[in-house]
Amino acid sequence: MSKDIKVGITHGDINGIGYEVILKTLEDNRILELCTPVVYGSVRAAGFYRKGLELGNIPFSVIDNAGQAHCDANNIINVVPEDVKIEPGVPTPESGSAAFAALERAVTDLRTGDIDVLVTAPINKNTIQSDDFHFAGHTEYLADRAGGDARALMILFNDRLRVALVTTHCPIADVAKGITVESVKEKLEDFYLSLEKDFGLSHPRIAVLALNPHAGDGGVIGDEEQNIICPAIEQARKCGVNCYGPYPADGFFGAGQYLKFDGVLAMYHDQGLAPFKTLAMTGGVNFTAGLPFVRTSPDHGTGYDIAGKGEASEESMREAIYAAIDIYRNRARYEESHRNPLRRQYFDRSKDNVVLDLTKES
C-alpha cells in the first residue's frame, strides 16, 4: 500500500515558514492514508510554531530513528539541541546549522533505505554554509551525496508545465560559460529520461529555449543559438530525444506554446523559473531528477517576511509530498517493465516448430 512509503521531511530553516507549511500539511490526517511521514527536526520548534500559529492538535510520535516510525502516525526525529533559539523571520547561523543537521541525517537515512523519499523544506543558502556544506543549494548538495555518476537535474513542475534548467544556481555573469553543446545535450537526454521514468510519459516532447533575446536574431544579438544550442538539439535528436527549438523565451510563454510540450528546457534559473512561478502560483514542486533516490520540495523560499504570521500556504509542500510518492511509484513501474524484457524470438520457416532465442550466445 502507498502508506508503507516512508516520506522523510526536513524542517529547513527553523526561522522561516518551513514548520508552518509542514504542520498545516500534516494537520490533514488524510496524509496518513498515503504515506508514513518522518520529520527530521525539533519537537520544541514544532510545538513553538503549532502554539504560535494556533493550529489544531497535531500529534507526533517521537522516535530515535526512521526504523521505529509508526505507519499510522506523524513521526519526528530530534536532530538539533532542544535549547535551539527560534527567531521567526531572522536568518541566523543557528538556524542554518539546524537546517543542515536535518538534511544530513535525512540523506543518510535515504541512502541506507530507512526512508523511501525525501521532501525538503526551504533553506537559506547563506546561513547553511559551513565546512560541511559548501554548495549553492539542495541540488548540488544532493548530487555530491549521491556520488558516482549522478547527474542532478533541477525540474520545476505542476500539472501543466515542467521546466528543467541547463544552469542552476549560477551567477548571471557566468551563465553563458555554462552553455555548451555538451551541457545542453546532456540535460536534454537527462530530462527526456526523467519524463519517461519519473513522470510516466511515452515519447515526450521537449521545447528548448534560446539564450539570447529573439533567439539571437540570426547572430545579431549573440551566436550561442547557432553555434551551441542548435547543434546540441541535432545531436540529441540523433540519440532519440524529441526536442525542438530554440524558441525565444518571452514569446514562448506569452503565446502559451508551453502547453504543446511535455517539458521545457531553459538555459538559466530565472529564464525558466520566473514564468513557471507566475503560472504555477502556489502549487509548484521542485524535483531533483537524475539521482538514485527521489527528492522534492516546495517551489518557494524561506519566506522570512511572513514567518510566524500564519500567512504561508501549505499547497506547495502538500503537492511536493504527493509528487514524491507518485515519482517513487512511477520509477518502480518503469524499472519493473524494463527489468526482464521479453526474449527476442523468431520462427525458422525452414524447420518445424523451432524457436530460436536470440538472447543466448551461439
mmCIF file of C-alpha atoms in Angstrom:
data_model
loop_
_atom_site.group_PDB
_atom_site.id
_atom_site.type_symbol
_atom_site.label_atom_id
_atom_site.label_comp_id
_atom_site.label_asym_id
_atom_site.label_seq_id
_atom_site.Cartn_x
_atom_site.Cartn_y
_atom_site.Cartn_z
ATOM 1 C CA MET A 1 0.000 0.000 0.000
ATOM 2 C CA SER A 2 1.068 3.613 -0.544
ATOM 3 C CA LYS A 3 1.067 4.337 3.192
ATOM 4 C CA ASP A 4 4.040 1.989 3.526
ATOM 5 C CA ILE A 5 6.128 4.608 1.726
ATOM 6 C CA LYS A 6 8.193 6.474 4.318
ATOM 7 C CA VAL A 7 8.422 10.144 3.416
ATOM 8 C CA GLY A 8 11.312 11.933 5.106
ATOM 9 C CA ILE A 9 10.628 15.654 5.606
ATOM 10 C CA THR A 10 13.400 18.054 6.639
ATOM 11 C CA HIS A 11 12.364 21.148 8.594
ATOM 12 C CA GLY A 12 14.553 23.537 6.607
ATOM 13 C CA ASP A 13 15.392 26.907 8.166
ATOM 14 C CA ILE A 14 13.673 26.970 11.556
ATOM 15 C CA ASN A 15 13.190 30.741 11.363
ATOM 16 C CA GLY A 16 11.357 30.566 8.048
ATOM 17 C CA ILE A 17 7.966 29.156 7.059
ATOM 18 C CA GLY A 18 9.129 25.536 6.975
ATOM 19 C CA TYR A 19 7.340 24.415 10.115
ATOM 20 C CA GLU A 20 4.194 26.308 9.209
ATOM 21 C CA VAL A 21 3.791 24.573 5.844
ATOM 22 C CA ILE A 22 4.772 21.187 7.304
ATOM 23 C CA LEU A 23 2.320 21.434 10.209
ATOM 24 C CA LYS A 24 -0.517 22.719 8.042
ATOM 25 C CA THR A 25 0.064 19.815 5.645
ATOM 26 C CA LEU A 26 0.153 17.174 8.380
ATOM 27 C CA GLU A 27 -2.897 18.698 10.058
ATOM 28 C CA ASP A 28 -4.909 16.866 7.379
ATOM 29 C CA ASN A 29 -4.992 13.253 8.570
ATOM 30 C CA ARG A 30 -5.602 12.029 5.019
ATOM 31 C CA ILE A 31 -1.838 12.286 4.505
ATOM 32 C CA LEU A 32 -1.514 9.223 6.733
ATOM 33 C CA GLU A 33 -3.601 7.254 4.242
ATOM 34 C CA LEU A 34 -0.940 7.899 1.600
ATOM 35 C CA CYS A 35 2.355 7.577 3.450
ATOM 36 C CA THR A 36 4.261 7.462 6.714
ATOM 37 C CA PRO A 37 5.699 10.933 7.416
ATOM 38 C CA VAL A 38 9.038 11.169 9.224
ATOM 39 C CA VAL A 39 10.003 14.755 10.099
ATOM 40 C CA TYR A 40 13.671 15.467 10.744
ATOM 41 C CA GLY A 41 13.661 18.457 13.054
ATOM 42 C CA SER A 42 12.866 19.586 16.560
ATOM 43 C CA VAL A 43 9.961 18.726 18.841
ATOM 44 C CA ARG A 44 10.412 22.086 20.525
ATOM 45 C CA ALA A 45 10.329 24.012 17.252
ATOM 46 C CA ALA A 46 7.262 22.110 16.081
ATOM 47 C CA GLY A 47 5.494 22.911 19.344
ATOM 48 C CA PHE A 48 6.567 26.550 19.183
ATOM 49 C CA TYR A 49 5.009 27.079 15.771
ATOM 50 C CA ARG A 50 1.927 24.968 16.436
ATOM 51 C CA LYS A 51 1.128 27.049 19.503
ATOM 52 C CA GLY A 52 2.086 30.389 17.983
ATOM 53 C CA LEU A 53 0.034 29.782 14.838
ATOM 54 C CA GLU A 54 -2.882 28.408 16.880
ATOM 55 C CA LEU A 55 -3.043 25.247 14.790
ATOM 56 C CA GLY A 56 -5.088 22.246 15.857
ATOM 57 C CA ASN A 57 -3.644 19.307 17.735
ATOM 58 C CA ILE A 58 -1.077 17.595 15.507
ATOM 59 C CA PRO A 59 0.290 14.645 17.496
ATOM 60 C CA PHE A 60 3.774 13.363 16.784
ATOM 61 C CA SER A 61 5.427 10.106 17.733
ATOM 62 C CA VAL A 62 8.933 10.994 18.865
ATOM 63 C CA ILE A 63 11.342 8.362 17.569
ATOM 64 C CA ASP A 64 15.099 7.846 17.601
ATOM 65 C CA ASN A 65 15.414 6.528 14.069
ATOM 66 C CA ALA A 66 13.296 6.013 10.959
ATOM 67 C CA GLY A 67 13.097 2.263 11.584
ATOM 68 C CA GLN A 68 10.841 3.000 14.571
ATOM 69 C CA ALA A 69 8.341 5.034 12.520
ATOM 70 C CA HIS A 70 4.685 4.266 13.172
ATOM 71 C CA CYS A 71 2.700 3.844 9.963
ATOM 72 C CA ASP A 72 -0.459 5.450 11.352
ATOM 73 C CA ALA A 73 1.163 8.498 12.882
ATOM 74 C CA ASN A 74 3.243 11.563 12.177
ATOM 75 C CA ASN A 75 6.776 10.809 13.326
ATOM 76 C CA ILE A 76 9.553 13.197 14.308
ATOM 77 C CA ILE A 77 13.258 12.671 14.951
ATOM 78 C CA ASN A 78 15.069 15.274 17.040
ATOM 79 C CA VAL A 79 18.213 16.314 15.195
ATOM 80 C CA VAL A 80 19.009 19.624 16.931
ATOM 81 C CA PRO A 81 19.512 20.581 20.587
ATOM 82 C CA GLU A 82 16.305 21.221 22.494
ATOM 83 C CA ASP A 83 17.546 24.684 23.505
ATOM 84 C CA VAL A 84 17.899 25.832 19.895
ATOM 85 C CA LYS A 85 16.960 29.502 19.584
ATOM 86 C CA ILE A 86 13.938 30.206 17.394
ATOM 87 C CA GLU A 87 13.572 33.699 15.902
ATOM 88 C CA PRO A 88 10.856 33.791 13.215
ATOM 89 C CA GLY A 89 11.872 35.931 10.251
ATOM 90 C CA VAL A 90 15.525 36.248 11.246
ATOM 91 C CA PRO A 91 18.267 34.380 9.353
ATOM 92 C CA THR A 92 20.889 33.208 11.853
ATOM 93 C CA PRO A 93 23.878 30.861 11.860
ATOM 94 C CA GLU A 94 21.995 28.714 14.372
ATOM 95 C CA SER A 95 19.007 28.297 12.052
ATOM 96 C CA GLY A 96 21.383 27.383 9.227
ATOM 97 C CA SER A 97 23.089 24.785 11.409
ATOM 98 C CA ALA A 98 19.719 23.290 12.343
ATOM 99 C CA ALA A 99 18.746 23.089 8.671
ATOM 100 C CA PHE A 100 21.964 21.257 7.807
ATOM 101 C CA ALA A 101 21.606 18.815 10.718
ATOM 102 C CA ALA A 102 18.171 17.766 9.469
ATOM 103 C CA LEU A 103 19.314 17.480 5.875
ATOM 104 C CA GLU A 104 22.417 15.446 6.670
ATOM 105 C CA ARG A 105 20.527 12.971 8.880
ATOM 106 C CA ALA A 106 17.693 12.555 6.372
ATOM 107 C CA VAL A 107 20.011 11.996 3.405
ATOM 108 C CA THR A 108 21.950 9.407 5.390
ATOM 109 C CA ASP A 109 18.696 7.540 6.059
ATOM 110 C CA LEU A 110 17.637 7.955 2.440
ATOM 111 C CA ARG A 111 20.848 6.392 1.145
ATOM 112 C CA THR A 112 20.535 3.431 3.521
ATOM 113 C CA GLY A 113 16.879 2.859 2.633
ATOM 114 C CA ASP A 114 15.456 3.764 6.056
ATOM 115 C CA ILE A 115 13.172 6.244 4.293
ATOM 116 C CA ASP A 116 11.923 5.917 0.723
ATOM 117 C CA VAL A 117 11.721 9.520 -0.488
ATOM 118 C CA LEU A 118 12.816 12.938 0.713
ATOM 119 C CA VAL A 119 10.871 16.212 0.838
ATOM 120 C CA THR A 120 12.874 19.254 1.904
ATOM 121 C CA ALA A 121 11.556 22.480 3.409
ATOM 122 C CA PRO A 122 13.374 25.640 2.251
ATOM 123 C CA ILE A 123 16.857 26.535 3.471
ATOM 124 C CA ASN A 124 18.794 29.788 3.487
ATOM 125 C CA LYS A 125 21.715 29.207 1.138
ATOM 126 C CA ASN A 126 23.841 31.687 3.072
ATOM 127 C CA THR A 127 23.319 30.695 6.709
ATOM 128 C CA ILE A 128 23.653 26.976 5.968
ATOM 129 C CA GLN A 129 27.180 27.414 4.610
ATOM 130 C CA SER A 130 29.879 25.741 6.703
ATOM 131 C CA ASP A 131 32.900 23.472 6.404
ATOM 132 C CA ASP A 132 30.431 20.619 5.833
ATOM 133 C CA PHE A 133 28.083 22.468 3.468
ATOM 134 C CA HIS A 134 29.719 24.478 0.699
ATOM 135 C CA PHE A 135 27.129 24.134 -2.033
ATOM 136 C CA ALA A 136 24.910 26.576 -3.915
ATOM 137 C CA GLY A 137 21.770 24.726 -2.831
ATOM 138 C CA HIS A 138 19.982 21.440 -2.263
ATOM 139 C CA THR A 139 20.508 20.270 -5.853
ATOM 140 C CA GLU A 140 24.293 20.491 -5.755
ATOM 141 C CA TYR A 141 24.491 19.028 -2.249
ATOM 142 C CA LEU A 142 22.345 16.027 -3.158
ATOM 143 C CA ALA A 143 24.350 15.347 -6.327
ATOM 144 C CA ASP A 144 27.508 15.274 -4.226
ATOM 145 C CA ARG A 145 25.975 12.954 -1.639
ATOM 146 C CA ALA A 146 24.653 10.637 -4.336
ATOM 147 C CA GLY A 147 28.226 10.175 -5.585
ATOM 148 C CA GLY A 148 29.175 8.044 -8.535
ATOM 149 C CA ASP A 149 27.935 9.243 -11.902
ATOM 150 C CA ALA A 150 24.864 11.056 -10.575
ATOM 151 C CA ARG A 151 23.838 13.974 -12.812
ATOM 152 C CA ALA A 152 21.386 16.133 -10.927
ATOM 153 C CA LEU A 153 18.779 17.981 -12.959
ATOM 154 C CA MET A 154 16.502 20.624 -11.457
ATOM 155 C CA ILE A 155 12.895 20.333 -12.652
ATOM 156 C CA LEU A 156 10.060 22.621 -11.540
ATOM 157 C CA PHE A 157 6.609 21.316 -12.360
ATOM 158 C CA ASN A 158 2.889 21.348 -11.810
ATOM 159 C CA ASP A 159 0.058 19.622 -13.635
ATOM 160 C CA ARG A 160 0.516 21.760 -16.792
ATOM 161 C CA LEU A 161 4.188 22.662 -17.057
ATOM 162 C CA ARG A 162 7.592 21.045 -16.457
ATOM 163 C CA VAL A 163 10.682 23.233 -16.650
ATOM 164 C CA ALA A 164 14.265 21.944 -16.427
ATOM 165 C CA LEU A 165 17.448 24.015 -16.305
ATOM 166 C CA VAL A 166 20.805 23.759 -18.042
ATOM 167 C CA THR A 167 22.497 26.006 -15.464
ATOM 168 C CA THR A 168 21.047 26.244 -11.954
ATOM 169 C CA HIS A 169 22.390 28.369 -9.091
ATOM 170 C CA CYS A 170 24.850 30.220 -11.260
ATOM 171 C CA PRO A 171 25.630 33.968 -11.345
ATOM 172 C CA ILE A 172 24.224 35.633 -14.456
ATOM 173 C CA ALA A 173 27.734 36.723 -15.414
ATOM 174 C CA ASP A 174 28.728 33.053 -15.699
ATOM 175 C CA VAL A 175 25.633 31.669 -17.433
ATOM 176 C CA ALA A 176 26.987 31.815 -21.000
ATOM 177 C CA LYS A 177 30.101 29.897 -19.912
ATOM 178 C CA GLY A 178 27.903 27.042 -18.752
ATOM 179 C CA ILE A 179 26.057 26.783 -22.072
ATOM 180 C CA THR A 180 27.980 24.301 -24.210
ATOM 181 C CA VAL A 181 26.972 21.718 -26.791
ATOM 182 C CA GLU A 182 27.815 19.008 -24.276
ATOM 183 C CA SER A 183 25.898 20.540 -21.361
ATOM 184 C CA VAL A 184 22.741 21.234 -23.392
ATOM 185 C CA LYS A 185 22.773 17.775 -24.964
ATOM 186 C CA GLU A 186 23.349 16.130 -21.580
ATOM 187 C CA LYS A 187 20.455 17.986 -19.965
ATOM 188 C CA LEU A 188 18.170 17.110 -22.872
ATOM 189 C CA GLU A 189 18.987 13.422 -22.508
ATOM 190 C CA ASP A 190 18.534 13.523 -18.724
ATOM 191 C CA PHE A 191 15.283 15.464 -18.997
ATOM 192 C CA TYR A 192 13.890 13.071 -21.601
ATOM 193 C CA LEU A 193 14.717 10.046 -19.435
ATOM 194 C CA SER A 194 13.139 11.667 -16.384
ATOM 195 C CA LEU A 195 9.945 12.465 -18.278
ATOM 196 C CA GLU A 196 9.699 8.796 -19.206
ATOM 197 C CA LYS A 197 10.896 7.256 -15.952
ATOM 198 C CA ASP A 198 9.696 9.681 -13.273
ATOM 199 C CA PHE A 199 6.581 11.105 -14.919
ATOM 200 C CA GLY A 200 5.460 8.048 -16.887
ATOM 201 C CA LEU A 201 5.297 9.831 -20.249
ATOM 202 C CA SER A 202 5.770 7.979 -23.523
ATOM 203 C CA HIS A 203 7.821 9.728 -26.249
ATOM 204 C CA PRO A 204 7.732 13.136 -24.522
ATOM 205 C CA ARG A 205 8.249 16.353 -26.487
ATOM 206 C CA ILE A 206 10.758 18.906 -25.178
ATOM 207 C CA ALA A 207 10.947 22.577 -26.146
ATOM 208 C CA VAL A 208 14.364 24.216 -25.884
ATOM 209 C CA LEU A 209 14.597 27.918 -25.073
ATOM 210 C CA ALA A 210 17.136 30.256 -26.624
ATOM 211 C CA LEU A 211 19.756 32.015 -24.537
ATOM 212 C CA ASN A 212 19.626 35.434 -26.206
ATOM 213 C CA PRO A 213 16.678 37.772 -26.894
ATOM 214 C CA HIS A 214 14.821 36.865 -30.092
ATOM 215 C CA ALA A 215 16.916 33.659 -30.282
ATOM 216 C CA GLY A 216 19.888 35.781 -31.316
ATOM 217 C CA ASP A 217 18.220 37.226 -34.421
ATOM 218 C CA GLY A 218 20.478 35.225 -36.707
ATOM 219 C CA GLY A 219 23.616 36.145 -34.789
ATOM 220 C CA VAL A 220 22.937 39.872 -34.440
ATOM 221 C CA ILE A 221 22.252 39.530 -30.665
ATOM 222 C CA GLY A 222 24.513 36.577 -29.909
ATOM 223 C CA ASP A 223 25.573 33.399 -31.675
ATOM 224 C CA GLU A 224 25.025 30.761 -28.964
ATOM 225 C CA GLU A 225 21.851 29.588 -30.691
ATOM 226 C CA GLN A 226 23.657 28.926 -33.975
ATOM 227 C CA ASN A 227 26.907 27.561 -32.601
ATOM 228 C CA ILE A 228 25.798 25.734 -29.451
ATOM 229 C CA ILE A 229 22.085 25.190 -28.887
ATOM 230 C CA CYS A 230 21.086 24.122 -32.421
ATOM 231 C CA PRO A 231 23.960 21.598 -32.724
ATOM 232 C CA ALA A 232 23.061 20.213 -29.288
ATOM 233 C CA ILE A 233 19.438 19.774 -30.354
ATOM 234 C CA GLU A 234 20.502 17.941 -33.508
ATOM 235 C CA GLN A 235 22.819 15.621 -31.581
ATOM 236 C CA ALA A 236 20.117 14.885 -29.014
ATOM 237 C CA ARG A 237 17.629 14.088 -31.781
ATOM 238 C CA LYS A 238 20.054 11.537 -33.215
ATOM 239 C CA CYS A 239 20.019 9.897 -29.774
ATOM 240 C CA GLY A 240 16.236 9.589 -29.862
ATOM 241 C CA VAL A 241 15.254 12.709 -27.911
ATOM 242 C CA ASN A 242 12.170 14.515 -29.255
ATOM 243 C CA CYS A 243 13.324 18.110 -28.865
ATOM 244 C CA TYR A 244 12.573 21.307 -30.757
ATOM 245 C CA GLY A 245 13.741 24.908 -30.819
ATOM 246 C CA PRO A 246 15.404 27.089 -29.819
ATOM 247 C CA TYR A 247 12.452 29.339 -29.018
ATOM 248 C CA PRO A 248 12.660 32.960 -27.783
ATOM 249 C CA ALA A 249 11.621 32.696 -24.135
ATOM 250 C CA ASP A 250 9.355 35.754 -23.983
ATOM 251 C CA GLY A 251 7.116 34.860 -26.902
ATOM 252 C CA PHE A 252 7.174 31.166 -25.997
ATOM 253 C CA PHE A 253 5.497 31.676 -22.646
ATOM 254 C CA GLY A 254 3.474 34.704 -23.690
ATOM 255 C CA ALA A 255 1.808 32.808 -26.530
ATOM 256 C CA GLY A 256 1.152 29.723 -24.417
ATOM 257 C CA GLN A 257 3.382 27.499 -26.574
ATOM 258 C CA TYR A 258 4.461 25.606 -23.456
ATOM 259 C CA LEU A 259 1.071 23.877 -23.488
ATOM 260 C CA LYS A 260 2.113 22.000 -26.650
ATOM 261 C CA PHE A 261 5.092 20.306 -24.970
ATOM 262 C CA ASP A 262 5.710 17.841 -22.164
ATOM 263 C CA GLY A 263 8.755 19.723 -20.935
ATOM 264 C CA VAL A 264 10.675 22.956 -21.415
ATOM 265 C CA LEU A 265 14.462 23.207 -21.128
ATOM 266 C CA ALA A 266 15.570 26.681 -20.037
ATOM 267 C CA MET A 267 19.143 27.914 -20.240
ATOM 268 C CA TYR A 268 19.283 29.538 -16.801
ATOM 269 C CA HIS A 269 17.432 29.813 -13.495
ATOM 270 C CA ASP A 270 15.252 32.896 -13.828
ATOM 271 C CA GLN A 271 14.545 32.350 -17.527
ATOM 272 C CA GLY A 272 12.587 29.229 -16.644
ATOM 273 C CA LEU A 273 11.520 29.800 -13.053
ATOM 274 C CA ALA A 274 10.140 33.343 -13.296
ATOM 275 C CA PRO A 275 7.422 32.362 -15.800
ATOM 276 C CA PHE A 276 6.921 29.000 -14.095
ATOM 277 C CA LYS A 277 6.220 30.501 -10.687
ATOM 278 C CA THR A 278 3.937 33.090 -12.251
ATOM 279 C CA LEU A 279 1.919 30.349 -13.917
ATOM 280 C CA ALA A 280 2.087 27.780 -11.111
ATOM 281 C CA MET A 281 1.054 30.188 -8.333
ATOM 282 C CA THR A 282 1.336 28.275 -5.016
ATOM 283 C CA GLY A 283 1.143 24.730 -6.363
ATOM 284 C CA GLY A 284 4.561 24.201 -7.951
ATOM 285 C CA VAL A 285 7.043 21.489 -6.980
ATOM 286 C CA ASN A 286 10.831 21.385 -7.220
ATOM 287 C CA PHE A 287 12.194 17.934 -8.156
ATOM 288 C CA THR A 288 15.813 16.828 -8.394
ATOM 289 C CA ALA A 289 15.970 14.308 -11.230
ATOM 290 C CA GLY A 290 18.939 12.147 -12.150
ATOM 291 C CA LEU A 291 19.606 10.858 -8.628
ATOM 292 C CA PRO A 292 19.271 7.263 -7.379
ATOM 293 C CA PHE A 293 16.646 8.488 -4.904
ATOM 294 C CA VAL A 294 13.581 10.747 -5.045
ATOM 295 C CA ARG A 295 13.740 14.280 -3.657
ATOM 296 C CA THR A 296 11.128 17.008 -3.988
ATOM 297 C CA SER A 297 10.473 20.313 -2.259
ATOM 298 C CA PRO A 298 8.091 23.263 -2.353
ATOM 299 C CA ASP A 299 8.962 25.747 -5.084
ATOM 300 C CA HIS A 300 9.231 28.693 -2.665
ATOM 301 C CA GLY A 301 11.879 30.009 -0.302
ATOM 302 C CA THR A 302 12.138 30.564 3.434
ATOM 303 C CA GLY A 303 9.534 33.352 3.445
ATOM 304 C CA TYR A 304 11.117 35.294 6.289
ATOM 305 C CA ASP A 305 8.770 38.215 5.671
ATOM 306 C CA ILE A 306 5.731 36.160 6.664
ATOM 307 C CA ALA A 307 7.340 33.655 9.052
ATOM 308 C CA GLY A 308 5.300 33.083 12.184
ATOM 309 C CA LYS A 309 2.340 35.101 10.906
ATOM 310 C CA GLY A 310 0.132 32.235 9.747
ATOM 311 C CA GLU A 311 0.037 33.545 6.179
ATOM 312 C CA ALA A 312 2.047 30.822 4.407
ATOM 313 C CA SER A 313 0.238 28.452 2.042
ATOM 314 C CA GLU A 314 0.940 24.764 2.507
ATOM 315 C CA GLU A 315 -0.212 23.876 -1.019
ATOM 316 C CA SER A 316 3.287 23.548 -2.479
ATOM 317 C CA MET A 317 4.505 21.379 0.435
ATOM 318 C CA ARG A 318 1.469 19.140 0.108
ATOM 319 C CA GLU A 319 1.992 18.830 -3.638
ATOM 320 C CA ALA A 320 5.685 18.044 -3.042
ATOM 321 C CA ILE A 321 4.714 15.097 -0.821
ATOM 322 C CA TYR A 322 2.171 13.847 -3.351
ATOM 323 C CA ALA A 323 4.736 14.208 -6.144
ATOM 324 C CA ALA A 324 7.428 12.308 -4.253
ATOM 325 C CA ILE A 325 5.042 9.388 -3.787
ATOM 326 C CA ASP A 326 3.950 9.463 -7.444
ATOM 327 C CA ILE A 327 7.525 9.613 -8.754
ATOM 328 C CA TYR A 328 8.591 6.784 -6.434
ATOM 329 C CA ARG A 329 5.790 4.606 -7.792
ATOM 330 C CA ASN A 330 6.449 5.643 -11.409
ATOM 331 C CA ARG A 331 10.095 4.646 -11.040
ATOM 332 C CA ALA A 332 9.109 1.284 -9.610
ATOM 333 C CA ARG A 333 6.802 0.630 -12.558
ATOM 334 C CA TYR A 334 9.444 1.781 -15.049
ATOM 335 C CA GLU A 335 12.137 -0.416 -13.535
ATOM 336 C CA GLU A 336 9.790 -3.384 -13.392
ATOM 337 C CA SER A 337 8.845 -3.010 -17.042
ATOM 338 C CA HIS A 338 12.497 -2.786 -18.089
ATOM 339 C CA ARG A 339 13.910 -5.420 -15.752
ATOM 340 C CA ASN A 340 13.006 -8.552 -17.722
ATOM 341 C CA PRO A 341 12.434 -7.730 -21.382
ATOM 342 C CA LEU A 342 10.777 -10.378 -23.486
ATOM 343 C CA ARG A 343 13.153 -12.759 -25.147
ATOM 344 C CA ARG A 344 13.713 -11.956 -28.789
ATOM 345 C CA GLN A 345 12.432 -14.952 -30.711
ATOM 346 C CA TYR A 346 11.597 -15.866 -34.256
ATOM 347 C CA PHE A 347 10.409 -18.904 -36.170
ATOM 348 C CA ASP A 348 12.697 -20.501 -38.725
ATOM 349 C CA ARG A 349 10.251 -21.313 -41.524
ATOM 350 C CA SER A 350 12.648 -23.909 -42.913
ATOM 351 C CA LYS A 351 12.106 -26.044 -39.808
ATOM 352 C CA ASP A 352 9.033 -27.254 -37.994
ATOM 353 C CA ASN A 353 8.147 -25.580 -34.691
ATOM 354 C CA VAL A 354 11.671 -24.440 -33.897
ATOM 355 C CA VAL A 355 12.043 -21.235 -31.884
ATOM 356 C CA LEU A 356 15.441 -19.577 -31.824
ATOM 357 C CA ASP A 357 16.250 -17.498 -28.727
ATOM 358 C CA LEU A 358 18.402 -14.580 -29.886
ATOM 359 C CA THR A 359 19.325 -13.616 -26.324
ATOM 360 C CA LYS A 360 21.558 -16.679 -25.962
ATOM 361 C CA GLU A 361 25.057 -16.850 -27.279
ATOM 362 C CA SER A 362 25.707 -19.387 -30.009
#
